[in-house]
Short mmCIF file of C-alpha atoms in Angstrom, two decimals:
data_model
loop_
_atom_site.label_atom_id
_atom_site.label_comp_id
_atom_site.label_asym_id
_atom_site.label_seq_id
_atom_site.Cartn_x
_atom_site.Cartn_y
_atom_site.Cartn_z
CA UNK A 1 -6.75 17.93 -4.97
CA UNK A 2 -4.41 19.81 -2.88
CA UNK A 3 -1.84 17.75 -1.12
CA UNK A 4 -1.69 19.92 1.74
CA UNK A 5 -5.52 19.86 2.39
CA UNK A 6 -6.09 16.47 1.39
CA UNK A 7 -5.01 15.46 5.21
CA UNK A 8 -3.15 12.34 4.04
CA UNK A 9 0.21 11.66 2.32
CA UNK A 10 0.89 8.88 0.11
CA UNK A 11 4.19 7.57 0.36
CA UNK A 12 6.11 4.67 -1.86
CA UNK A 13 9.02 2.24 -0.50
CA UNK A 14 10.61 1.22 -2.93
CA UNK A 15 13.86 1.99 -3.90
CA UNK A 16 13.67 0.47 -7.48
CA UNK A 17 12.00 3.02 -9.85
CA UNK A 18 10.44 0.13 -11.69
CA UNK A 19 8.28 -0.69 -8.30
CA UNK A 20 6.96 2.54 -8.15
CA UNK A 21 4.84 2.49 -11.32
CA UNK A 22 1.73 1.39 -9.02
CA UNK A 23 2.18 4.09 -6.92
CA UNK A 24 2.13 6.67 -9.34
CA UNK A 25 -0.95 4.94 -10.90
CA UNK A 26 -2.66 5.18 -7.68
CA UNK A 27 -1.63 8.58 -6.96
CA UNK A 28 -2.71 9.66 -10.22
CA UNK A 29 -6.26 8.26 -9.44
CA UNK A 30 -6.49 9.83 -6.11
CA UNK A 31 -5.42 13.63 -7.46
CA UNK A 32 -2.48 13.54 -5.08
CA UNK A 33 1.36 13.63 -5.26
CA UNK A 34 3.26 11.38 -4.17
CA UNK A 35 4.76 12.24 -0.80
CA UNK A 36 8.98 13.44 -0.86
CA UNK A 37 10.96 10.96 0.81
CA UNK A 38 14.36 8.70 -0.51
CA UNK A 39 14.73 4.94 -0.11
CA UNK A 40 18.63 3.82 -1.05
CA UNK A 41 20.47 1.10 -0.09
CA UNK A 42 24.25 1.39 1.21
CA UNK A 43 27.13 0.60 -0.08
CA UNK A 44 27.11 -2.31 2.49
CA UNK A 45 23.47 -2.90 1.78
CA UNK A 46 21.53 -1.39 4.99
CA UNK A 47 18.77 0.33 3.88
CA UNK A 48 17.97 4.17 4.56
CA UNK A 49 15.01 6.14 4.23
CA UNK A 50 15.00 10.16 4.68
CA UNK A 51 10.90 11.68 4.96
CA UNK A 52 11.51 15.32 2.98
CA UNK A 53 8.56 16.42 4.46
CA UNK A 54 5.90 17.11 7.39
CA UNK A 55 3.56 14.16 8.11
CA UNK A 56 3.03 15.47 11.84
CA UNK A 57 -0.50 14.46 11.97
CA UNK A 58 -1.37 13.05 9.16
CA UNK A 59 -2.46 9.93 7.84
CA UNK A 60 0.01 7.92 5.74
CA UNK A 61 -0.62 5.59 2.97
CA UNK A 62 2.77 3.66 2.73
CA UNK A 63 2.40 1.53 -0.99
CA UNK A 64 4.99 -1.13 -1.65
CA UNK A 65 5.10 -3.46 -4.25
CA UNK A 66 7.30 -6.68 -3.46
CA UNK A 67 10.24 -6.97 -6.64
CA UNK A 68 12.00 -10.06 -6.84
CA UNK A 69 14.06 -8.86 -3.62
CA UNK A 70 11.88 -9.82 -0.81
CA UNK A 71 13.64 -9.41 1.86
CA UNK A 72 15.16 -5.59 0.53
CA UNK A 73 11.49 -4.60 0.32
CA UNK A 74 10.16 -5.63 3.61
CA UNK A 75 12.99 -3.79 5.20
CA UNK A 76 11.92 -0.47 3.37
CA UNK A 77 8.89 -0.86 4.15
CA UNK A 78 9.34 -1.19 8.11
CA UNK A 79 12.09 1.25 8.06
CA UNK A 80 9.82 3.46 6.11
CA UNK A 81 7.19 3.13 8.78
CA UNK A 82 9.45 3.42 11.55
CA UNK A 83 10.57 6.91 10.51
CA UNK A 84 7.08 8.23 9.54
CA UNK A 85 6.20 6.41 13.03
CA UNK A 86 9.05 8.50 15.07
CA UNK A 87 7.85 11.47 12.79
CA UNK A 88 4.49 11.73 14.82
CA UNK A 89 2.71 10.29 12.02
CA UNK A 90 -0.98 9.73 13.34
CA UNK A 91 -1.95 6.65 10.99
CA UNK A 92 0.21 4.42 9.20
CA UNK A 93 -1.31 2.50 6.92
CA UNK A 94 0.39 -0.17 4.60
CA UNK A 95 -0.87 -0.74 0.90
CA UNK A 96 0.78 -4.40 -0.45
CA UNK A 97 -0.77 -5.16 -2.90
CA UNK A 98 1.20 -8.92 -2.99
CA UNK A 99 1.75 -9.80 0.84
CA UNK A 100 5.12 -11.45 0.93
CA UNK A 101 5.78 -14.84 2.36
CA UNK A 102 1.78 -15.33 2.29
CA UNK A 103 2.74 -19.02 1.29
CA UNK A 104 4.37 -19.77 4.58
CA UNK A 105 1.36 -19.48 6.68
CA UNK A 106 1.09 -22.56 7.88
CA UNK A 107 3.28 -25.04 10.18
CA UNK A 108 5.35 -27.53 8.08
CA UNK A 109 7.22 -30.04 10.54
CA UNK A 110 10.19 -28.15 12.08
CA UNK A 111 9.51 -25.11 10.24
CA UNK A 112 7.93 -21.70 11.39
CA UNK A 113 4.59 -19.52 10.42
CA UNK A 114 6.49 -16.80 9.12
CA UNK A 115 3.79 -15.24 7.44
CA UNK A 116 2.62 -14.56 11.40
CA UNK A 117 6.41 -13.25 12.09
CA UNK A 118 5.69 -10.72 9.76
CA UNK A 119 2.82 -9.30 10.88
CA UNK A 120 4.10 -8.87 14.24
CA UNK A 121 7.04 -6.95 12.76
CA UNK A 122 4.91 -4.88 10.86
CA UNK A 123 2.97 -3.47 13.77
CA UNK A 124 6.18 -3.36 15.73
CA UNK A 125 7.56 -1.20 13.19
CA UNK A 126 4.11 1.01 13.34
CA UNK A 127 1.94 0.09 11.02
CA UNK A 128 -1.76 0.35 12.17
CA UNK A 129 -4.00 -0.75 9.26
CA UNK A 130 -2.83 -2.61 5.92
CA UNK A 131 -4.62 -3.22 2.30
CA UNK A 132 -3.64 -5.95 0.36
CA UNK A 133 -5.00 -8.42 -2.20
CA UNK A 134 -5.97 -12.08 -2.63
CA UNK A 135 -4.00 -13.45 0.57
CA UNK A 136 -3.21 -16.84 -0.14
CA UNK A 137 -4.80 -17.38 2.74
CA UNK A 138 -7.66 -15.57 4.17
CA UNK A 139 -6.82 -16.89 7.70
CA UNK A 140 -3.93 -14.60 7.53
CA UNK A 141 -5.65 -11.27 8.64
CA UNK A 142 -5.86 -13.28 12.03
CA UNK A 143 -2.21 -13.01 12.24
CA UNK A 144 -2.70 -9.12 12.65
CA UNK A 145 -3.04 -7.20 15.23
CA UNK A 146 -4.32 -4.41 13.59
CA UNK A 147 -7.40 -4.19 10.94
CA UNK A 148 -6.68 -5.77 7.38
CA UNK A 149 -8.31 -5.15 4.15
CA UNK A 150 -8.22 -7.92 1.94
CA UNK A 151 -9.23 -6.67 -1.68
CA UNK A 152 -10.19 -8.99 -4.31
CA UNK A 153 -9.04 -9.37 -7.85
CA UNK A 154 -11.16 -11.37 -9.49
CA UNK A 155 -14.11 -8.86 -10.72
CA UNK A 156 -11.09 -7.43 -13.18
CA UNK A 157 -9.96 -10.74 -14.12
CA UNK A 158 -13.41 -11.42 -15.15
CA UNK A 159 -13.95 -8.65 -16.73
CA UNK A 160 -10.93 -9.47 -19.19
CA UNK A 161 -12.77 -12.97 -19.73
CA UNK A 162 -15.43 -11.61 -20.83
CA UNK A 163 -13.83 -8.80 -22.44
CA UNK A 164 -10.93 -10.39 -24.20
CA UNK A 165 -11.12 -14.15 -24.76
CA UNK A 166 -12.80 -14.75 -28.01
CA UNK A 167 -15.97 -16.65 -27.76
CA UNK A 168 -15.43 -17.37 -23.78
CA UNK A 169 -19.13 -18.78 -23.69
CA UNK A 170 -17.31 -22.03 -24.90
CA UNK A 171 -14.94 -22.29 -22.24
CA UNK A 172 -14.75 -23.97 -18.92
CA UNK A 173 -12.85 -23.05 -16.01
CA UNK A 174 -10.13 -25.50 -14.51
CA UNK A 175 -8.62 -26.17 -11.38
CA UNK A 176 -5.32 -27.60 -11.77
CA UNK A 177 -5.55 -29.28 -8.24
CA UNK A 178 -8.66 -29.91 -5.77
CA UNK A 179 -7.53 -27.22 -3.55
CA UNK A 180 -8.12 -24.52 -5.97
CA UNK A 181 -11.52 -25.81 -6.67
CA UNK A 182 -13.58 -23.64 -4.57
CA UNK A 183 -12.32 -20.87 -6.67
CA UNK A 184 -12.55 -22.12 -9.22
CA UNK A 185 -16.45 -22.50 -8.05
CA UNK A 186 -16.55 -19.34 -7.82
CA UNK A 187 -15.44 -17.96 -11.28
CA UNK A 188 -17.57 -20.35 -13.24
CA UNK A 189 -20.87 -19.77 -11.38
CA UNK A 190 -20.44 -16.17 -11.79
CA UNK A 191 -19.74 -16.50 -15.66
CA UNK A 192 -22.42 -19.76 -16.30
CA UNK A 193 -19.39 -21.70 -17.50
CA UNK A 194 -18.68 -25.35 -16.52
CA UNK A 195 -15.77 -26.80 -14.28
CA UNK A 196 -13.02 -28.96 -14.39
CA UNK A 197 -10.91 -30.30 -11.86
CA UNK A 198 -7.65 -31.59 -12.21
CA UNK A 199 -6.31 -34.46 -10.05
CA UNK A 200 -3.27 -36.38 -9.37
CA UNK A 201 -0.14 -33.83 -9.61
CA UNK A 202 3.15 -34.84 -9.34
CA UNK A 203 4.43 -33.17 -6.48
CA UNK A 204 2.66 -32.87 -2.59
CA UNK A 205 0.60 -30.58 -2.23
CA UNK A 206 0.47 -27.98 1.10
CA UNK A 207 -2.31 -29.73 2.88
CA UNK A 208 -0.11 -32.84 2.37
CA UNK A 209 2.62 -31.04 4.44
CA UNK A 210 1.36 -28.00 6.43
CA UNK A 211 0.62 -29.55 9.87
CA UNK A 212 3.91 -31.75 10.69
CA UNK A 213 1.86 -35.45 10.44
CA UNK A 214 4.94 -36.39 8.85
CA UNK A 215 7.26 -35.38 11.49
CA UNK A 216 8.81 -37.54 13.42
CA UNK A 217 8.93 -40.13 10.93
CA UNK A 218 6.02 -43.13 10.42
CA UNK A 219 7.95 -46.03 11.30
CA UNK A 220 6.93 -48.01 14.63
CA UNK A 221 9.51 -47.58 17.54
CA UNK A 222 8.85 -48.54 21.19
CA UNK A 223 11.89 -48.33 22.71
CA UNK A 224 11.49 -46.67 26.09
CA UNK A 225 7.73 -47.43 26.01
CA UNK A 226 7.25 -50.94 25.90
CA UNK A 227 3.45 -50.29 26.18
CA UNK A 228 2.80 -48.08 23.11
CA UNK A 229 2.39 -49.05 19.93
CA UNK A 230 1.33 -46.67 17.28
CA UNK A 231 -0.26 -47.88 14.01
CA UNK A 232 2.18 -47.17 10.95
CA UNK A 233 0.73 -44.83 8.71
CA UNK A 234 0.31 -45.86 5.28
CA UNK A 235 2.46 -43.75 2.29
CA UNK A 236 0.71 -41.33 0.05
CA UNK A 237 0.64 -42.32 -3.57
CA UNK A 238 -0.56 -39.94 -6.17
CA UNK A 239 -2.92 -41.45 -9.13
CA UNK A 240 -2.21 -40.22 -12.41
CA UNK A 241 -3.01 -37.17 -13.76
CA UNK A 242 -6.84 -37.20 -14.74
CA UNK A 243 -8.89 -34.43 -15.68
CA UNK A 244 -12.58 -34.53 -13.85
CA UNK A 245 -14.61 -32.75 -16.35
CA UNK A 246 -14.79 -32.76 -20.28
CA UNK A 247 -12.29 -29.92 -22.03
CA UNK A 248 -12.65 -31.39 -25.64
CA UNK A 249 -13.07 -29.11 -28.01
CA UNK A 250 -13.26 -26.22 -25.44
CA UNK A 251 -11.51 -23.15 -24.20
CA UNK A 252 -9.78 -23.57 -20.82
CA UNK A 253 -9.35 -20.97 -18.06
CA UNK A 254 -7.19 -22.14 -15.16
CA UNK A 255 -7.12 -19.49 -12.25
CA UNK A 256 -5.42 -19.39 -8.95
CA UNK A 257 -4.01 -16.44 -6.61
CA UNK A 258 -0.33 -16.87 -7.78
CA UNK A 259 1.51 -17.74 -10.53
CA UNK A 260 5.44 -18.08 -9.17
CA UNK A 261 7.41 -21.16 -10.82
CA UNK A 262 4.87 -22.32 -13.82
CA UNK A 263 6.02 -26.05 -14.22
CA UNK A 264 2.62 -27.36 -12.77
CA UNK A 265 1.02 -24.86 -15.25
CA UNK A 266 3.25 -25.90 -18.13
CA UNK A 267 1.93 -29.54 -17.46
CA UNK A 268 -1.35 -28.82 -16.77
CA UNK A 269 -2.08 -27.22 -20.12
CA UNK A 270 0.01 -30.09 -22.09
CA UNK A 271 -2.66 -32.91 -19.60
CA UNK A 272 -5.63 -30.22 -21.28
CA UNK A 273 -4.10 -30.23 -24.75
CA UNK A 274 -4.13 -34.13 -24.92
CA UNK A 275 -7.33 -34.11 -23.86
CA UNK A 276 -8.88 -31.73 -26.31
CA UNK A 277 -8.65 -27.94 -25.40
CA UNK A 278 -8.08 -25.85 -27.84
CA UNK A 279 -6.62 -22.86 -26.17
CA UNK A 280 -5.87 -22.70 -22.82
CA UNK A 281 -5.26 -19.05 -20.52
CA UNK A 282 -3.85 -18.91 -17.18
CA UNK A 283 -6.04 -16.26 -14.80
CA UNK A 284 -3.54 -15.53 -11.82
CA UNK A 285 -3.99 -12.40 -9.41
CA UNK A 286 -0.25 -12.35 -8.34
CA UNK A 287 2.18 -12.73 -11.41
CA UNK A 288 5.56 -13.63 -9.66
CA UNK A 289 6.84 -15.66 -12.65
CA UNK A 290 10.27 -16.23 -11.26
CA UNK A 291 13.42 -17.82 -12.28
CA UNK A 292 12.71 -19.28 -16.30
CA UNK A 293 9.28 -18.60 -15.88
CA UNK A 294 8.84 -16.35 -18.96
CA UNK A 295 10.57 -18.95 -21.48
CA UNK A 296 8.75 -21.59 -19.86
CA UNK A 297 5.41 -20.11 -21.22
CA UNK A 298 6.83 -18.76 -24.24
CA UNK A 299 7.54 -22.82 -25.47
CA UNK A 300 4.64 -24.09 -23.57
CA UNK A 301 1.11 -24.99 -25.03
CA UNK A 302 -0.25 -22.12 -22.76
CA UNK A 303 -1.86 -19.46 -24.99
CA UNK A 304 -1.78 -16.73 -22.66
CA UNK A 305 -1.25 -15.75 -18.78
CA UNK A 306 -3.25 -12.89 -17.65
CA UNK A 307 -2.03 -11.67 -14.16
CA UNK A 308 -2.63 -8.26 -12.45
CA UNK A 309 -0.28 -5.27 -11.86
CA UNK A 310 0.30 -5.84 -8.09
CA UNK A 311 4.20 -7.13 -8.48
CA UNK A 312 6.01 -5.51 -11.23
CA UNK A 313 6.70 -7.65 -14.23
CA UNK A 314 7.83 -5.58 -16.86
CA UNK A 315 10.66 -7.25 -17.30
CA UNK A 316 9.28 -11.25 -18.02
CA UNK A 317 6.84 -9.11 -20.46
CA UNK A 318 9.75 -8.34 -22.27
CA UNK A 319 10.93 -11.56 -22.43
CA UNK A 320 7.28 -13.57 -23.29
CA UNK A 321 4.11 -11.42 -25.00
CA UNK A 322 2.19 -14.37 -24.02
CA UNK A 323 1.82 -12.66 -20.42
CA UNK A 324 -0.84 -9.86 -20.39
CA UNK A 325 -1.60 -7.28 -17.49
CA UNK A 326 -4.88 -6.04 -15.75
CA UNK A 327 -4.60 -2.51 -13.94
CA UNK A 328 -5.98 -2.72 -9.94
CA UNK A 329 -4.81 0.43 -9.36
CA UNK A 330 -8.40 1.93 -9.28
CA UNK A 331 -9.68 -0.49 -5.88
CA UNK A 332 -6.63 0.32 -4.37
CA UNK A 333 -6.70 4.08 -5.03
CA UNK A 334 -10.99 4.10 -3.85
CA UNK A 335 -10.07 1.72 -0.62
CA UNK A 336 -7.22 4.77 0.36
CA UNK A 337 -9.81 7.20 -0.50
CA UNK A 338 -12.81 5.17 1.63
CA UNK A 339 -10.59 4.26 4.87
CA UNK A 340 -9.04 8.15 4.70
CA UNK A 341 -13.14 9.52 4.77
CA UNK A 342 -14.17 6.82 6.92
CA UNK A 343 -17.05 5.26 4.58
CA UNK A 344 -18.05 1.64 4.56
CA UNK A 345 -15.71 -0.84 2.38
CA UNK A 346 -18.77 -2.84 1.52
CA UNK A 347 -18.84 -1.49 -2.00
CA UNK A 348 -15.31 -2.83 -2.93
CA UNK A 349 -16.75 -6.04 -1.68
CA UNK A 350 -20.14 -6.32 -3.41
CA UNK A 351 -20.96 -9.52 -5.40
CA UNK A 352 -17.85 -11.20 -3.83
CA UNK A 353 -18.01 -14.87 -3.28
CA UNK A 354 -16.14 -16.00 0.73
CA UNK A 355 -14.20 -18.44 -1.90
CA UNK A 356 -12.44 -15.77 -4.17
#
């Protein structure tokens, strides 16, 4: 295809040449080049970005991947769309594959929603339509403004179950926590496999902490108001760890949206090793795997941790072969080509479950 009659541009925003593998990928896909422009940091660490070419307009396809500097990549990608923005741009469109600070979407006692903070940069800055992936939240694409395509991961993640792990008809998916059951659900109904739930971890988890009920503290004080007396509110206890399901002698495939610091993985398998799984395989859409992450799995009981290609991780690769990679590259290249011809994005969506 001809980049100058294609009517679009596809841009990347990343100043790290290791980040821009996915573009490429996607540009590759879509018969395009990827459009001139240079991201850099200064020597006292502002970020520039200098458009080599026309994109008076045109519609713009902005693709960042988040590296393990957050905060560096979200300003490249709203100076980025600032510039194409003051550059008469006529769509701006952001592909993020991984939105950033999608865990901090919800109110935790004196904190803030800056997941929603975000957003309202983000169309500040100019952007007027975004694609992403697995939000960790679906709620989220309220936060916008603007329309938001959330993409789903798991029909390639299946595909490598069924594709990949050895005699998968004897496994059984696992939840490592009753939030992630409905998921969970999900991926065993679609492959007639069983489920397991996992209860009891060891640390809170969000729903324990998200809406403030623990702020101001539970202890019963009526000075001031003589007349009100609150009931104390009894301390959460976790049980032990217990495993609702039977793993003996079975194959189990614990998925979730992202894998970021992999202690509660690391003791999840060892809880499904004692209680009879033979191998176990973490099925992640968003492979963060910060921090010790990689040596973690490498001397944990965890056979292998599939996550896609939507955050670079190259790098932990290096350091563990136990963590394996599944292209997206091609939904991401078809939604830019749907949203840029205007057809339906039902396709991308067919035989998706509300509770992927």
């Amino acid at each position: 295809m001809n980049v100058a009659k294609s009517g679009y541009r596809v841009f990347s925003a990343n100043s790290s040449a290791a980040c821009t593998e996915l573009a490429k990928k996607i540009t590759e896909r879509l018969g395009v080049e990827l459009g001139k422009s240079v991201v850099f940091q200064e020597s006292n660490r502002e970020t520039r970005v200098d458009v080599k070419e026309s994109v008076r307009g045109q519609t713009i396809f902005i693709i960042q991947t988040i590296p393990r500097d957050v905060n560096t990549a979200i300003m490249e990608l709203l100076v980025m769309a600032y510039a194409l923005k003051t550059s008469c741009a006529k769509n701006i469109i952001g592909v993020i594959p991984y939105f950033p600070y999608s865990k901090q979407c919800k109110m935790r006692k004196r904190g803030s929603i800056v997941c929603k903070l975000l957003a309202s940069m983000l169309a500040k800055a100019g952007l007027t339509h975004i694609i992403t992936m697995d939000l960790h939240q679906k709620e989220i694409q309220g936060f916008f403004s603007f329309p938001v395509d959330n993409l789903r991961a798991s029909p390639f993640l299946l595909q490598y179950i069924q594709e990949e792990v050895p005699d998968y008809r004897n496994a059984i998916i696992v939840a490592k926590s009753p939030s992630a059951a409905k998921r969970a659900q999900s991926y065993a109904e679609r492959l007639r496999l069983g489920l397991a739930v996992m209860h009891g971890e060891a640390q809170c988890s969000e729903s324990d902490m998200a809406d403030g009920r623990h702020s101001p503290p539970c202890v019963r004080n009526t000075s001031g108001h003589p007349g009100l007396e609150l009931p104390l509110m009894m301390a959460k206890e976790k049980p032990p760890i217990t495993v609702v399901g039977d793993v003996g002698g079975r194959i189990a495939i614990i998925v979730d949206d992202i894998i970021d610091d992999v202690e509660d993985f690391v003791a999840a398998a060892e809880i499904l090793k004692e209680r009879g799984a033979y191998k176990i395989y973490i099925m992640a859409t968003h492979g963060l795997l910060s921090a010790d992450a990689p040596r973690l799995i490498e001397e944990s009981a965890i056979d292998e941790v599939v996550v896609t290609n939507t955050v670079p991780h190259e790098v932990q690769k290096l350091q563990c072969p136990k963590i394996k990679t599944v292209d997206v590259s091609m939904i991401l290249a078809e939604a830019i080509r749907r949203i840029h011809n205007g057809e339906s994005m039902a396709y991308l969506f067919r035989n998706i479950t509300t509770d992927d």
